[in-house]
Coordinates of C-alpha atoms in Angstrom, one line a residue:
Chain A
M621 CA 133.6 113.7 91.1
R622 CA 133.0 114.0 94.8
S623 CA 133.5 110.8 96.7
V624 CA 130.6 109.5 98.7
E625 CA 131.4 108.1 102.1
R626 CA 129.4 105.0 103.0
I627 CA 128.3 104.3 106.5
T628 CA 126.8 100.9 107.4
V629 CA 124.5 100.6 110.3
R630 CA 123.2 97.2 111.6
G631 CA 121.3 95.9 114.6
S632 CA 118.2 96.5 116.7
D633 CA 114.8 96.1 115.1
T634 CA 113.4 98.5 117.6
E635 CA 115.6 101.2 116.2
V636 CA 115.8 100.2 112.5
N637 CA 112.8 102.3 111.3
L638 CA 113.7 105.2 113.4
V639 CA 117.3 105.3 112.3
F640 CA 116.2 104.9 108.8
R641 CA 114.0 108.0 109.0
L642 CA 116.8 109.9 110.6
A643 CA 119.3 108.8 107.9
E644 CA 116.8 109.7 105.2
A645 CA 116.5 113.3 106.6
Y646 CA 120.3 113.5 107.1
M647 CA 121.1 112.3 103.6
A648 CA 118.7 114.9 102.1
E649 CA 121.0 117.5 103.6
D650 CA 124.4 115.9 103.0
S651 CA 124.6 114.1 99.7
A652 CA 128.3 113.2 100.3
V653 CA 127.2 110.5 102.7
S654 CA 125.4 107.3 102.0
I655 CA 124.0 105.5 105.0
S656 CA 122.8 101.9 104.7
I657 CA 120.7 100.4 107.5
A658 CA 119.8 96.9 108.3
G659 CA 118.0 95.3 111.2
G660 CA 118.6 91.8 112.5
G661 CA 118.5 92.5 116.2
S662 CA 120.7 94.2 118.7
G663 CA 122.9 91.1 119.2
V664 CA 123.4 90.7 115.5
G665 CA 124.5 94.4 115.2
I666 CA 127.0 94.1 118.0
A667 CA 128.4 90.9 116.6
A668 CA 128.8 92.6 113.2
L669 CA 130.6 95.5 114.8
L670 CA 133.0 93.1 116.7
N671 CA 133.6 91.3 113.4
G672 CA 134.3 94.5 111.5
K673 CA 131.3 94.1 109.3
T674 CA 129.5 97.3 110.2
D675 CA 130.5 100.9 111.2
V676 CA 127.7 101.4 113.7
A677 CA 125.8 98.8 115.8
N678 CA 122.3 99.8 116.8
S679 CA 121.3 98.3 120.1
S680 CA 118.3 98.6 122.4
R681 CA 120.2 97.1 125.2
A682 CA 123.5 97.6 126.9
L683 CA 126.5 95.4 126.2
T684 CA 126.8 92.1 127.9
E685 CA 130.0 91.1 129.8
K686 CA 130.7 88.6 127.1
E687 CA 130.6 91.2 124.3
I688 CA 132.8 93.5 126.3
A689 CA 135.3 90.7 126.9
L690 CA 135.3 89.8 123.2
A691 CA 135.9 93.4 122.2
H692 CA 138.7 93.6 124.6
K693 CA 140.3 90.5 123.2
R694 CA 140.1 91.8 119.7
G695 CA 141.5 95.2 120.6
I696 CA 138.2 97.0 119.9
R697 CA 137.3 99.9 122.1
L698 CA 133.5 100.2 122.0
V699 CA 132.1 103.7 122.4
A700 CA 128.4 104.2 123.1
H701 CA 126.1 107.0 121.8
V702 CA 122.6 107.4 123.2
F703 CA 120.3 109.2 120.9
A704 CA 116.8 108.4 122.1
A705 CA 114.9 106.4 124.7
D706 CA 112.0 104.1 124.4
A707 CA 109.3 103.5 127.0
L708 CA 107.1 100.5 127.0
V709 CA 103.5 101.0 128.0
I710 CA 101.2 98.4 129.3
V711 CA 97.7 98.7 128.0
V712 CA 94.6 96.9 129.0
H713 CA 91.0 97.0 127.9
P714 CA 89.1 99.5 130.1
S715 CA 86.6 96.9 131.3
V716 CA 89.4 94.8 132.9
G717 CA 89.2 97.2 135.9
V718 CA 92.9 97.2 136.7
D719 CA 94.9 100.4 136.6
S720 CA 98.1 99.5 138.3
L721 CA 100.3 96.5 138.5
T722 CA 103.7 95.7 140.0
L723 CA 106.5 94.6 137.7
E724 CA 106.3 91.2 139.4
Q725 CA 102.6 90.8 138.8
L726 CA 103.1 91.8 135.1
G727 CA 105.8 89.1 134.8
R728 CA 103.6 86.5 136.3
I729 CA 100.7 87.5 134.0
Y730 CA 102.9 87.2 130.9
A731 CA 104.4 83.9 132.1
G732 CA 100.9 82.5 132.5
E733 CA 101.1 82.1 136.3
I734 CA 98.4 84.6 136.9
R735 CA 95.6 83.7 134.5
D736 CA 92.6 85.6 135.8
W737 CA 92.1 89.3 136.2
A738 CA 90.5 88.7 139.6
E739 CA 93.9 87.6 141.0
V740 CA 95.1 91.2 140.5
G741 CA 92.0 92.9 141.6
G742 CA 90.1 93.1 138.3
R743 CA 86.9 91.9 136.9
P744 CA 87.0 88.0 136.9
G745 CA 87.8 86.6 133.5
R746 CA 90.6 84.8 131.7
I747 CA 93.5 87.1 130.8
S748 CA 94.2 87.4 127.0
L749 CA 97.9 88.1 126.5
Y750 CA 99.0 90.1 123.5
G751 CA 102.7 90.6 122.5
R752 CA 105.1 90.8 119.7
Q753 CA 106.6 87.9 117.7
S754 CA 109.9 86.5 118.8
N755 CA 111.7 88.3 116.0
S756 CA 111.1 91.6 117.8
G757 CA 113.8 93.2 120.0
T758 CA 111.0 94.3 122.3
F759 CA 110.0 90.7 122.8
V760 CA 113.5 90.0 124.1
Y761 CA 113.7 93.2 126.2
F762 CA 110.3 92.5 127.8
R763 CA 111.2 88.9 128.5
E764 CA 114.6 89.9 130.0
K765 CA 113.4 92.8 132.0
V766 CA 109.9 91.8 133.1
L767 CA 109.7 88.0 133.0
G768 CA 113.1 86.5 133.5
R769 CA 111.7 83.3 132.0
D770 CA 109.7 82.2 129.0
F771 CA 106.5 83.8 127.9
S772 CA 103.3 81.8 128.4
P773 CA 102.7 79.7 125.2
A774 CA 99.2 81.2 125.2
L775 CA 100.7 84.6 124.3
K776 CA 99.1 85.8 121.1
Q777 CA 102.0 87.0 119.0
M778 CA 100.9 89.9 116.8
N779 CA 102.4 91.1 113.6
G780 CA 103.1 94.6 114.8
T781 CA 102.5 97.0 117.7
A782 CA 99.5 98.6 116.0
Q783 CA 97.9 95.2 115.9
I784 CA 98.4 94.8 119.6
V785 CA 96.6 98.1 120.3
E786 CA 93.8 97.2 118.0
S787 CA 93.4 93.8 119.6
V788 CA 93.4 95.1 123.2
M789 CA 90.8 97.7 122.3
R790 CA 88.5 94.9 121.1
D791 CA 89.2 92.2 123.7
P792 CA 87.5 92.8 127.0
Y793 CA 90.2 90.8 128.8
G794 CA 93.1 91.9 126.8
I795 CA 96.5 93.2 127.9
G796 CA 99.4 94.2 125.7
Y797 CA 102.7 96.0 125.7
V798 CA 103.5 98.8 123.2
G799 CA 105.9 101.6 122.5
L800 CA 104.9 104.9 124.1
G801 CA 104.5 106.5 120.7
Y802 CA 101.5 104.2 119.9
V803 CA 99.4 105.5 122.7
A804 CA 100.7 109.1 123.2
K805 CA 101.2 111.3 120.2
A806 CA 103.7 114.1 120.0
D807 CA 100.9 116.6 120.2
G808 CA 99.9 115.4 123.6
S809 CA 96.8 113.4 122.6
I810 CA 96.2 110.0 124.1
R811 CA 95.0 106.9 122.3
Q812 CA 91.3 106.3 123.3
G813 CA 89.9 102.8 123.8
V814 CA 92.6 101.3 126.0
R815 CA 93.7 102.0 129.5
I816 CA 97.3 102.7 130.3
V817 CA 98.4 100.8 133.3
R818 CA 100.5 102.5 136.0
L819 CA 103.5 100.4 137.0
K820 CA 105.2 99.9 140.3
A821 CA 108.9 98.8 140.2
N822 CA 108.0 96.8 143.3
A823 CA 105.2 96.6 145.9
R824 CA 106.7 99.4 148.0
R825 CA 107.1 101.9 145.2
P826 CA 104.4 104.2 144.0
A827 CA 102.5 103.3 140.9
V828 CA 103.7 105.5 138.0
S829 CA 102.1 106.4 134.7
P830 CA 104.3 106.4 131.6
L831 CA 102.6 109.6 130.7
D832 CA 104.3 111.2 133.7
E833 CA 107.3 112.7 132.1
V834 CA 109.1 113.4 135.4
A835 CA 108.7 109.7 136.3
L836 CA 110.0 108.6 132.9
R837 CA 113.1 110.7 133.3
S838 CA 113.8 109.9 136.9
G839 CA 113.7 106.2 136.2
D840 CA 110.6 105.7 138.5
Y841 CA 108.8 104.2 135.6
P842 CA 110.5 100.9 135.2
L843 CA 110.2 100.2 131.5
V844 CA 112.3 102.9 130.0
R845 CA 115.4 102.0 128.1
P846 CA 118.0 104.0 126.3
L847 CA 118.6 103.3 122.6
Y848 CA 122.3 103.0 121.9
Q849 CA 124.5 103.2 118.9
F850 CA 128.0 101.6 119.3
T851 CA 131.1 102.4 117.3
N852 CA 134.6 101.0 117.3
G853 CA 136.5 103.8 118.9
R854 CA 135.4 107.4 118.6
P855 CA 133.2 107.9 115.5
S856 CA 134.7 109.2 112.3
D857 CA 133.8 112.8 111.3
K858 CA 131.0 111.6 109.0
I859 CA 129.5 109.4 111.6
K860 CA 129.9 112.0 114.2
S861 CA 128.0 114.5 112.2
F862 CA 125.2 112.0 111.6
F863 CA 125.1 111.4 115.4
Q864 CA 125.0 115.1 116.0
F865 CA 122.1 115.4 113.5
E866 CA 120.2 112.8 115.5
T867 CA 120.5 114.8 118.6
S868 CA 119.8 118.2 116.9
P869 CA 116.3 119.7 117.3
A870 CA 115.5 118.4 113.7
G871 CA 116.5 114.9 114.6
Q872 CA 114.8 115.0 118.0
Q873 CA 111.6 116.1 116.2
I874 CA 111.8 112.9 114.0
I875 CA 112.4 110.9 117.2
L876 CA 109.2 112.3 118.8
E877 CA 107.2 111.8 115.7
N878 CA 108.1 108.2 115.5
G879 CA 107.0 107.6 119.1
Y880 CA 110.3 107.6 120.9
L881 CA 111.7 109.9 123.6
P882 CA 114.5 112.4 123.1
P883 CA 117.2 111.7 125.6
W884 CA 117.6 114.0 128.6
P885 CA 120.8 115.0 130.3
D886 CA 120.8 112.6 133.2
M887 CA 118.9 109.8 131.5
L888 CA 121.8 107.4 131.6
S889 CA 122.8 108.0 135.2
A890 CA 119.2 107.4 136.3
Y891 CA 119.0 104.3 134.2
H892 CA 122.3 103.0 135.4
A893 CA 121.4 103.6 139.0
L894 CA 118.5 101.1 138.5
N895 CA 120.2 98.8 136.0
P896 CA 123.9 98.7 136.9
P897 CA 125.9 98.2 133.7
S898 CA 128.2 95.2 133.5
A899 CA 131.1 97.5 132.6
Q900 CA 131.6 101.2 132.0
I901 CA 132.4 102.2 128.5
E902 CA 132.8 105.7 127.1
T903 CA 129.5 107.3 126.3
L904 CA 129.2 110.2 124.0
N905 CA 126.7 112.9 124.7
Y906 CA 126.1 115.1 121.7
Y907 CA 122.7 115.9 123.0
T908 CA 123.9 118.4 125.6
E909 CA 126.7 119.6 123.3
T910 CA 124.1 120.7 120.7
R911 CA 121.8 122.4 123.1
Chain B
M1209 CA 112.1 79.3 53.2
T1210 CA 111.9 75.8 54.5
G1211 CA 115.3 76.2 56.3
R1212 CA 113.9 79.3 58.1
R1213 CA 110.7 77.6 59.1
Y1214 CA 112.7 74.6 60.3
F1215 CA 114.9 76.8 62.4
W1216 CA 112.0 78.5 64.1
N1217 CA 110.1 75.3 64.7
R1218 CA 113.2 73.8 66.4
F1219 CA 113.8 77.1 68.2
F1220 CA 110.3 77.1 69.8
E1221 CA 110.4 73.4 70.5
N1222 CA 113.6 73.7 72.3
S1223 CA 112.6 76.9 74.3
L1224 CA 109.5 75.0 75.5
A1225 CA 111.7 72.1 76.6
V1226 CA 114.0 74.5 78.4
S1227 CA 111.1 76.2 80.2
A1228 CA 109.8 72.8 81.3
F1229 CA 113.2 71.7 82.4
V1230 CA 113.7 75.0 84.4
S1231 CA 110.5 74.5 86.3
I1232 CA 111.3 70.9 87.2
A1233 CA 114.9 71.7 88.1
T1234 CA 113.7 74.5 90.4
L1235 CA 111.3 72.1 92.1
V1236 CA 114.0 69.5 92.6
G1237 CA 116.4 72.2 93.7
I1238 CA 114.0 73.4 96.3
F1239 CA 113.4 69.9 97.6
L1240 CA 117.1 69.3 97.8
L1241 CA 117.7 72.5 99.6
L1242 CA 115.0 71.7 102.1
A1243 CA 116.1 68.1 102.5
V1244 CA 119.8 68.9 103.1
N1245 CA 119.1 71.6 105.6
S1246 CA 116.4 69.6 107.3
W1247 CA 118.8 66.7 107.7
K1248 CA 121.0 68.8 109.9
A1249 CA 118.0 69.8 112.0
F1250 CA 117.0 66.1 112.4
T1251 CA 120.5 65.2 113.4
Y1252 CA 120.7 68.0 116.0
I1253 CA 117.2 67.8 117.3
G1254 CA 116.2 64.2 116.6
L1255 CA 113.1 63.1 114.8
G1256 CA 111.5 62.1 118.1
E1257 CA 111.7 65.5 119.6
F1258 CA 110.8 67.3 116.4
F1259 CA 107.6 65.4 115.9
S1260 CA 106.7 65.4 119.6
L1261 CA 104.1 67.4 121.4
N1262 CA 106.8 69.4 123.1
A1263 CA 106.5 73.2 122.9
W1264 CA 107.9 75.0 119.8
N1265 CA 110.2 77.4 121.6
P1266 CA 113.5 77.7 119.8
A1267 CA 114.3 81.1 121.3
A1268 CA 113.6 80.0 124.8
Y1269 CA 114.9 81.8 127.8
D1270 CA 116.6 78.6 129.1
T1271 CA 116.4 75.5 127.0
P1272 CA 115.1 75.6 123.5
S1273 CA 112.6 73.0 122.4
Y1274 CA 111.6 72.1 118.9
G1275 CA 108.3 70.1 118.9
I1276 CA 106.1 70.9 115.9
G1277 CA 103.1 69.0 117.2
A1278 CA 101.1 72.1 118.2
L1279 CA 102.1 73.8 114.9
L1280 CA 101.0 70.8 112.8
L1281 CA 97.8 70.6 114.8
G1282 CA 97.3 74.4 114.1
T1283 CA 97.7 73.9 110.4
A1284 CA 95.5 70.8 110.5
L1285 CA 92.7 72.6 112.4
T1286 CA 92.6 75.7 110.2
T1287 CA 92.8 73.6 107.0
L1288 CA 90.2 71.1 108.0
G1289 CA 87.9 73.9 109.1
A1290 CA 88.4 75.6 105.8
T1291 CA 87.7 72.3 103.9
V1292 CA 84.5 71.8 105.8
I1293 CA 83.3 75.3 104.9
A1294 CA 84.7 75.4 101.3
A1295 CA 83.7 71.9 100.1
P1296 CA 79.9 72.2 100.3
L1297 CA 79.9 75.9 99.4
G1298 CA 82.2 75.4 96.4
V1299 CA 80.6 72.3 95.0
G1300 CA 77.1 73.7 95.6
M1301 CA 78.2 76.9 93.8
A1302 CA 79.6 74.9 90.9
F1303 CA 76.4 73.0 90.5
F1304 CA 74.4 76.1 90.7
L1305 CA 76.5 77.8 88.1
S1306 CA 76.6 75.1 85.5
E1307 CA 73.2 73.4 86.0
I1308 CA 70.7 75.8 87.5
A1309 CA 71.6 79.4 87.1
P1310 CA 70.2 81.1 84.0
M1311 CA 72.8 82.2 81.5
R1312 CA 72.7 85.9 82.5
L1313 CA 73.2 85.2 86.2
R1314 CA 76.0 82.8 85.4
N1315 CA 77.8 85.4 83.3
L1316 CA 77.6 87.7 86.2
L1317 CA 78.7 85.3 88.9
K1318 CA 81.6 83.6 87.2
P1319 CA 83.8 86.7 87.0
I1320 CA 83.0 87.5 90.6
V1321 CA 84.2 84.0 91.6
E1322 CA 87.4 84.6 89.6
L1323 CA 87.8 88.0 91.3
M1324 CA 87.8 86.3 94.7
A1325 CA 91.1 84.7 93.8
A1326 CA 92.5 88.1 93.1
V1327 CA 92.1 89.4 96.7
P1328 CA 95.6 89.7 98.2
S1329 CA 96.2 87.5 101.2
V1330 CA 97.2 90.4 103.3
V1331 CA 93.8 92.0 102.6
M1332 CA 92.1 88.7 103.7
G1333 CA 94.2 88.8 106.9
F1334 CA 93.1 92.3 107.5
T1335 CA 89.5 91.3 107.0
G1336 CA 90.1 88.6 109.6
I1337 CA 91.3 91.1 112.2
V1338 CA 88.7 93.9 111.7
L1339 CA 85.6 91.9 110.5
V1340 CA 85.6 88.1 111.0
G1341 CA 87.4 88.2 114.4
P1342 CA 85.0 90.7 116.1
F1343 CA 82.1 88.9 114.5
L1344 CA 83.1 85.5 115.9
A1345 CA 83.8 87.1 119.3
K1346 CA 80.3 88.5 119.4
V1347 CA 78.5 85.4 118.0
F1348 CA 80.2 82.9 120.2
G1349 CA 80.8 85.2 123.2
L1350 CA 84.6 84.9 123.1
P1351 CA 86.9 87.6 124.4
N1352 CA 88.6 87.8 121.0
G1353 CA 88.2 86.2 117.5
L1354 CA 91.9 85.5 116.8
N1355 CA 91.5 81.8 116.6
A1356 CA 91.6 78.8 114.3
L1357 CA 88.0 79.3 113.2
N1358 CA 88.8 82.8 112.0
G1359 CA 91.7 81.4 109.9
S1360 CA 89.4 78.6 108.6
I1361 CA 86.8 81.0 107.4
L1362 CA 89.3 83.2 105.6
L1363 CA 91.1 80.2 104.1
A1364 CA 87.8 78.8 102.9
F1365 CA 87.2 81.9 101.0
M1366 CA 90.7 81.8 99.5
A1367 CA 90.2 78.2 98.5
L1368 CA 86.7 78.7 97.1
P1369 CA 87.7 80.0 93.6
T1370 CA 89.9 77.0 93.1
V1371 CA 87.2 74.6 94.3
I1372 CA 84.4 76.3 92.3
S1373 CA 86.2 76.6 89.0
I1374 CA 87.6 73.1 89.0
S1375 CA 84.3 71.6 90.2
E1376 CA 82.4 73.5 87.5
D1377 CA 84.7 72.1 84.8
V1378 CA 84.1 68.7 86.2
V1379 CA 80.3 69.1 86.2
Q1380 CA 80.4 70.5 82.7
A1381 CA 82.4 67.5 81.6
V1382 CA 79.6 65.0 82.5
P1383 CA 78.4 63.7 79.1
R1384 CA 75.1 65.2 77.9
A1385 CA 73.9 61.7 77.1
Y1386 CA 73.8 60.7 80.8
K1387 CA 71.4 63.5 81.6
E1388 CA 69.3 63.0 78.5
A1389 CA 69.0 59.3 79.3
S1390 CA 67.8 60.2 82.8
Y1391 CA 65.2 62.7 81.5
A1392 CA 64.1 60.0 79.0
L1393 CA 63.5 57.6 81.9
G1394 CA 61.1 60.2 83.4
A1395 CA 63.4 61.6 86.1
N1396 CA 63.0 65.3 86.8
R1397 CA 65.8 67.9 86.9
W1398 CA 66.5 67.5 90.7
E1399 CA 66.6 63.7 90.5
T1400 CA 68.9 63.9 87.5
L1401 CA 71.2 66.3 89.3
I1402 CA 71.4 64.3 92.5
R1403 CA 71.2 60.7 91.2
V1404 CA 73.0 61.0 87.8
T1405 CA 75.2 64.1 87.5
L1406 CA 76.6 64.2 91.0
P1407 CA 77.7 60.5 91.1
A1408 CA 79.2 60.9 87.7
C1409 CA 81.6 63.5 89.0
Y1410 CA 82.4 62.3 92.5
S1411 CA 86.1 61.8 91.9
G1412 CA 86.5 65.0 90.0
L1413 CA 84.9 67.0 92.8
L1414 CA 87.2 65.2 95.3
A1415 CA 90.2 66.4 93.2
A1416 CA 88.8 69.9 93.2
I1417 CA 88.4 69.9 97.0
M1418 CA 91.9 68.5 97.4
L1419 CA 93.4 71.2 95.2
G1420 CA 91.5 73.7 97.3
I1421 CA 93.0 72.2 100.5
G1422 CA 96.5 72.4 98.8
R1423 CA 95.8 76.1 98.3
A1424 CA 94.7 76.7 101.9
I1425 CA 97.4 74.7 103.7
G1426 CA 100.3 76.8 102.2
E1427 CA 98.7 80.1 102.8
T1428 CA 100.8 82.3 105.2
M1429 CA 100.0 85.9 105.5
T1430 CA 96.3 85.5 106.2
V1431 CA 96.6 83.0 109.0
L1432 CA 99.6 84.8 110.4
M1433 CA 97.4 87.9 110.9
A1434 CA 94.2 86.3 111.9
T1435 CA 94.8 83.3 114.1
G1436 CA 96.7 84.9 117.0
N1437 CA 99.9 82.8 116.6
A1438 CA 99.9 81.4 120.1
T1439 CA 102.2 78.3 120.3
A1440 CA 100.2 76.6 123.0
M1441 CA 98.6 73.3 122.1
P1442 CA 95.2 74.2 120.6
S1443 CA 92.1 72.6 122.2
G1444 CA 89.7 73.4 119.4
L1445 CA 88.6 75.8 116.8
F1446 CA 88.3 78.6 119.4
S1447 CA 92.0 78.3 120.3
S1448 CA 94.6 80.7 119.0
V1449 CA 96.9 78.7 116.8
R1450 CA 100.2 79.1 115.1
T1451 CA 100.5 77.4 111.7
I1452 CA 103.7 76.0 110.2
T1453 CA 103.6 78.6 107.5
A1454 CA 103.3 81.4 110.0
T1455 CA 106.2 80.0 112.1
V1456 CA 108.6 79.9 109.2
A1457 CA 107.5 83.4 108.0
I1458 CA 107.8 84.9 111.5
E1459 CA 111.1 83.3 112.5
M1460 CA 113.1 83.0 109.2
G1461 CA 113.8 86.7 109.1
E1462 CA 115.5 86.8 112.4
V1463 CA 117.2 83.5 113.0
P1464 CA 121.0 83.5 112.9
T1465 CA 122.3 81.4 109.9
G1466 CA 123.6 78.0 110.7
T1467 CA 122.0 77.5 114.1
T1468 CA 119.8 74.6 115.1
H1469 CA 116.8 77.0 115.0
Y1470 CA 117.7 77.9 111.4
Y1471 CA 117.8 74.3 110.3
A1472 CA 114.6 73.5 112.3
L1473 CA 112.8 76.1 110.1
F1474 CA 113.9 74.3 107.0
A1475 CA 112.6 71.1 108.5
C1476 CA 109.2 72.8 109.1
A1477 CA 109.2 73.9 105.5
L1478 CA 110.1 70.4 104.4
V1479 CA 107.1 69.0 106.3
L1480 CA 104.8 71.5 104.7
F1481 CA 106.3 70.9 101.3
L1482 CA 105.7 67.1 101.6
I1483 CA 102.1 67.6 102.8
T1484 CA 101.2 69.9 99.9
L1485 CA 103.1 67.8 97.4
S1486 CA 101.2 64.6 98.4
I1487 CA 97.9 66.4 98.4
N1488 CA 98.4 67.8 94.9
F1489 CA 99.8 64.4 93.8
A1490 CA 96.8 62.6 95.1
A1491 CA 94.5 65.1 93.5
E1492 CA 96.3 64.6 90.2
R1493 CA 95.9 60.8 90.4
V1494 CA 92.2 61.2 91.1
A1495 CA 91.7 63.6 88.2
A1496 CA 93.8 61.4 85.9
R1497 CA 91.6 58.4 86.7
L1498 CA 88.6 60.5 85.8
R1499 CA 90.0 61.6 82.5
K1500 CA 90.7 58.0 81.6
R1501 CA 87.2 56.9 82.4
G1502 CA 85.7 59.7 80.5
Q1503 CA 87.3 58.6 77.2

């Protein structure tokens, strides 16, 4: 009897479905591996890795200083693998009449400080905020990156991203944040019925559309984040071959189909230039290796 | 032969006793689980803060706060709205079915009412998003229809089968002699219905409505999808509200075990449990009084 190697993966809810699809496709090719995947949030995954409870931690954010210190104390050498990127898109109802916002305006809108579209140059009317529920990794990312404070309690917390798009399409004063895959399909078609807002990192920077691939890759579009998978030390052969599958053309096709971006060679350096990491850790790049 | 019959008799008696015991033990177990975990929440948070009008924001950016005031009000608004819609509709329908509708119509309508109970709650929630919500937005000129009223309408339809079928039983149980006496005194059908039959089943109808409320208050998926889930203090039926059920459902999946937030969700569940328990208990009392009087 052949022995089956088990790999456990825990963490980010943003990644859980995507990694599940990838693992499914991978296991169809290699029956000697059994990959079990659980969500719980990026922090939960990293904590499990530090406690030796998982082989791989999915995370839609970088490590915090605290986590790195804890790993150091326990003699764990965390290694990062970046297999995809996720861009958040801000959508509004077309009748709002706003097509670009600065990150600061966006934060003030979602914190409930800007309540009327007229304050940002739109058609007067009370802004309807749509977002995800607090159990979403994206909720935390958006709060961290855009707000830096609590969401307005008037935020309508929707059950899933598809519901946000539906609601914004129907609500003449609606605004929502969704993953790129929900508005732009892999075949290049764009979701009709909502307007995609161009974002400025700050008032001096140009407004950039998330549909502009160059801007996504250069980091000019401010809401792009790499999706990480952390391991304790260099991954074992089995995990490594799964990681390599993720970055292979077949894996990247799955990533595109699920609405995420395949990584590009200098993605991390561009991202780190804008979001300095709290500490450098070894980052594997199977993507360029497999090209 | 008698020995065998005796064995089977005892066997079935005992199995029934065991099933009854299992159900009660489960109920008590659930209550204890909720109570023990809630106790921790109350010691960490304090009853004052928990039942305050402070925001419900356990995963706050800075300082978490745990007031269930807005959530309780959200639950109360949707449930009251549902009651106001479901009570007259349900009772009216019950009277129509048992007193007015011809046999053929009745045989057609009854299964339809029972089918209403079979609509999955997620389907109701979906209806709320694509049908009721846009309709409310249009009629009342609102930007969106994800509000307490939307939840009320959906919950009313979910409570209707309960209200209708129990009310109908109640109306049917009114002794024939009452009506015949009324007709004998020269009252017509309408007078008999309003002056004799209706007063005879007041408390039974009350029980039916209360059981309907009990059904509506614990409903989760539908309100989670249709009411917008904003934690802000609602100002009326047109506000987006977050109910207690939706809060527990949304947050339980994610919360780290053993944290204050975790225990606070148990406390929410306990509050909900006590509310439904007392409503059902009260309905039972009312119904029991009715049965006694009917004898």
